[in-house]
Amino acid sequence: MFTHPANLRDHLAALRGRVVLLMNAAFLTYAVVTTLLSPVPITPDALMNGPHKYRTWAALLVTLGTLALWRWPRQVRLVYVPYLIMLSLLSILEVRSLRVTNTAPFHLALWLTGNMAVLPLIFGSRTGAKLAAGMIAAILVGLVSPQADAMGLDGYALADWATTLIVMAAAAASSTMLMQIIENYLNAHDRTAQALEDARVDTVTGLPNRAISEARLDAAVQDAHLHGTPLSVLLLDLDHFKAVNDEHGHQAGDRVLRACAERIAAHVNVPHGLVGRWGGEEFIVVLPGLPEPEARRLGERLREVVAATPIGDLPLTTSVGGTTLQRGPLHPAAPPDLHAQVRENLVRAADLALYQAKRSGRNQVCFLPLNPA
């Protein structure tokens, strides 16, 4: 089954939220475990001002981000922006601290690399790549620590920092390329969905086109046979429409068709009913469950609403032909192609009734009986 593009994008949005929650849960677990395993005693001063301070502040930030995402699950990007800004600032401070102590950035490298992989998923390939580049630039800024310049970095520390930046860039690039594939697929899916929609809908009126109208009529015939309910069909033809095109142009003709389609559709409120463009200036109205007297009254009402108000300066009328299928449930021995035969008979009878309305002076409703074997 073809999936609507909105559903795919909803799935992607939900995936973004789950990934962020997963990353947040992992970081909070990391913060708790590493703090407990650290030889430094756990005291308020150690947590807020001592060796654990950056981890503590990052954990608090992640907790706030998790709560915000829980409160606004569809605002992943909006929630992540301040989170990302604070993460960048904390990264700069942590990098400066590691730079001064000449310590290998093992923990920081792992978490920043994970963040690099998440950014393109959350913000899209282009914006995510730019943000990843900004994060790498933030680390470079942190490495330029004036108070630590005299200390310098030995070769091992330089190798550690170079490895960190290379792995971060590779993670960001890989995630960006993967996200580009997803985005290209979604865009192609959107185009395919639009093409399918265009194939189903008449571009002038926005109504179902003839192919879809026939399919819906087939389904209505089957349902009428299954439940033994009546089924009425109306064909409406705009009177003297050719003169509108000839005298006022095809654009005026299209405006007339759109206006008539809107008027007709607005007055057909039958459950599972259909208003479609049958072709040219003809419209079809399928009315499941509606017996002939009610269908005739509706046809008269549609004739009146079309003629009630000129469209622009163009007075307009319509002729209506109709018929009704009235029978009990389908007999088990009925031929398999009976549905198609009945559909053809319905259209033929409605068309003959429409022809009779035209010959009788137009701007009227005519019905012909139908009782197929």
XYZ file of C-alpha atoms in Angstrom, residues 107-303:
197
model
C 34.808 11.035 27.378
C 34.203 14.356 25.665
C 35.206 12.919 22.299
C 32.710 10.079 22.586
C 29.766 12.290 23.501
C 30.522 14.993 20.987
C 30.904 12.357 18.268
C 27.482 10.975 19.176
C 26.073 14.482 18.996
C 27.623 14.960 15.551
C 25.721 11.910 14.310
C 22.420 13.176 15.736
C 22.500 16.745 14.378
C 21.695 15.955 10.688
C 18.804 13.712 11.763
C 17.248 16.426 13.900
C 17.859 19.505 11.767
C 18.148 18.022 8.269
C 21.279 17.406 6.245
C 22.170 21.009 5.385
C 21.461 22.682 8.711
C 22.800 19.693 10.635
C 26.084 19.790 8.719
C 26.456 23.507 9.447
C 25.764 22.986 13.140
C 28.248 20.128 13.263
C 30.864 22.364 11.681
C 30.029 24.986 14.309
C 30.541 22.462 17.106
C 33.937 21.495 15.719
C 34.810 25.171 15.460
C 33.751 25.594 19.103
C 36.235 22.918 20.122
C 38.963 24.663 18.163
C 38.079 27.876 20.009
C 38.352 26.001 23.283
C 41.776 24.735 22.343
C 43.007 28.306 21.960
C 43.391 28.886 25.687
C 45.564 31.942 26.429
C 46.255 30.877 29.984
C 47.531 27.514 28.747
C 49.670 28.662 25.828
C 52.855 28.552 27.911
C 52.210 24.910 28.791
C 51.783 23.682 25.228
C 50.605 20.230 24.147
C 52.849 17.226 23.798
C 52.687 14.953 20.762
C 50.377 12.459 22.449
C 47.861 15.145 23.377
C 48.001 16.621 19.887
C 47.306 13.168 18.439
C 44.359 12.736 20.803
C 42.826 16.075 19.820
C 43.439 15.496 16.112
C 41.796 12.066 16.384
C 38.823 13.573 18.215
C 38.226 16.199 15.548
C 38.674 13.740 12.668
C 36.231 11.217 14.168
C 33.704 13.966 14.901
C 33.931 15.235 11.317
C 33.585 11.690 9.940
C 30.518 11.017 12.115
C 28.905 14.274 11.003
C 29.683 13.609 7.330
C 28.364 10.031 7.467
C 25.153 11.078 9.185
C 24.718 13.960 6.737
C 25.046 11.649 3.726
C 22.583 9.184 5.241
C 20.126 11.998 5.948
C 20.493 13.235 2.367
C 19.420 9.793 1.143
C 16.377 9.901 3.445
C 15.491 13.429 2.300
C 15.862 12.490 -1.368
C 13.588 9.509 -0.791
C 10.994 11.679 0.962
C 11.099 14.249 -1.844
C 10.678 11.519 -4.458
C 7.841 10.083 -2.376
C 6.176 13.512 -2.274
C 6.421 13.834 -6.051
C 4.981 10.357 -6.557
C 2.142 11.060 -4.132
C 1.371 14.325 -5.910
C 1.411 12.571 -9.281
C -0.996 9.938 -7.962
C -3.233 12.649 -6.539
C -3.159 14.506 -9.852
C -4.139 11.280 -11.610
C -7.156 10.940 -9.311
C -8.370 14.526 -9.333
C -9.628 16.692 -12.167
C -7.229 19.632 -12.259
C -9.866 22.202 -13.266
C -12.573 21.471 -10.686
C -10.704 19.580 -7.971
C -13.335 16.825 -8.167
C -12.580 13.132 -8.675
C -11.948 12.488 -12.356
C -13.834 9.992 -14.508
C -11.619 6.998 -13.707
C -12.051 7.477 -9.968
C -15.764 8.215 -10.379
C -16.223 4.945 -12.262
C -14.356 3.036 -9.562
C -16.472 4.644 -6.841
C -19.632 3.870 -8.806
C -18.540 0.231 -9.134
C -18.056 0.064 -5.366
C -21.466 1.649 -4.796
C -23.118 -0.911 -7.098
C -21.484 -3.777 -5.220
C -22.568 -2.311 -1.894
C -26.134 -1.846 -3.149
C -26.213 -5.475 -4.291
C -24.735 -6.663 -1.009
C -27.199 -4.838 1.224
C -30.189 -4.602 -1.097
C -30.264 -0.803 -0.850
C -31.200 1.666 -3.596
C -28.576 3.522 -5.592
C -29.299 6.667 -7.583
C -27.120 8.297 -10.222
C -27.424 11.819 -11.616
C -25.706 13.243 -14.679
C -25.609 17.034 -14.940
C -24.709 18.851 -18.139
C -24.216 22.627 -18.258
C -26.504 24.127 -20.888
C -24.896 26.014 -23.787
C -21.451 25.663 -22.228
C -19.765 25.628 -25.630
C -20.961 29.190 -26.140
C -19.186 30.219 -22.928
C -15.884 28.897 -24.248
C -16.431 30.328 -27.715
C -17.502 33.811 -26.608
C -15.503 34.295 -23.394
C -12.528 31.954 -23.730
C -11.445 28.771 -22.026
C -10.301 30.533 -18.859
C -13.828 31.811 -18.329
C -15.082 28.307 -19.064
C -12.774 26.877 -16.408
C -14.035 29.427 -13.880
C -17.611 28.401 -14.654
C -16.753 24.716 -14.214
C -15.057 25.357 -10.871
C -17.937 27.459 -9.580
C -20.527 24.879 -10.647
C -18.479 22.066 -9.104
C -18.373 23.937 -5.789
C -22.121 24.601 -5.844
C -22.999 21.017 -6.652
C -20.586 19.491 -4.125
C -21.822 21.832 -1.381
C -25.371 20.454 -1.685
C -24.592 16.727 -1.873
C -24.477 15.541 1.730
C -25.379 11.887 1.233
C -23.150 9.482 3.220
C -20.546 7.973 0.875
C -21.943 10.076 -1.957
C -19.748 11.286 -4.795
C -19.595 14.320 -7.031
C -17.176 13.848 -9.916
C -16.355 15.369 -13.252
C -17.590 12.983 -15.894
C -16.082 14.810 -18.836
C -16.360 18.149 -20.610
C -19.175 20.054 -18.970
C -20.745 16.929 -17.420
C -20.784 16.018 -13.735
C -21.813 12.739 -12.133
C -23.450 12.438 -8.720
C -23.532 8.990 -7.088
C -26.086 8.689 -4.285
C -25.882 5.395 -2.333
C -28.988 4.533 -0.353
C -31.100 7.290 -1.926
C -34.417 6.175 -3.490
C -35.757 7.812 -6.630
C -38.102 10.406 -5.045
C -35.308 11.817 -2.883
C -32.817 11.667 -5.742
C -35.259 13.512 -7.975
C -35.700 16.228 -5.330
C -31.937 16.544 -4.963
C -31.549 16.794 -8.736
C -34.087 19.605 -8.763
C -32.225 21.326 -5.938
C -28.927 21.082 -7.814
C -30.547 22.505 -10.931
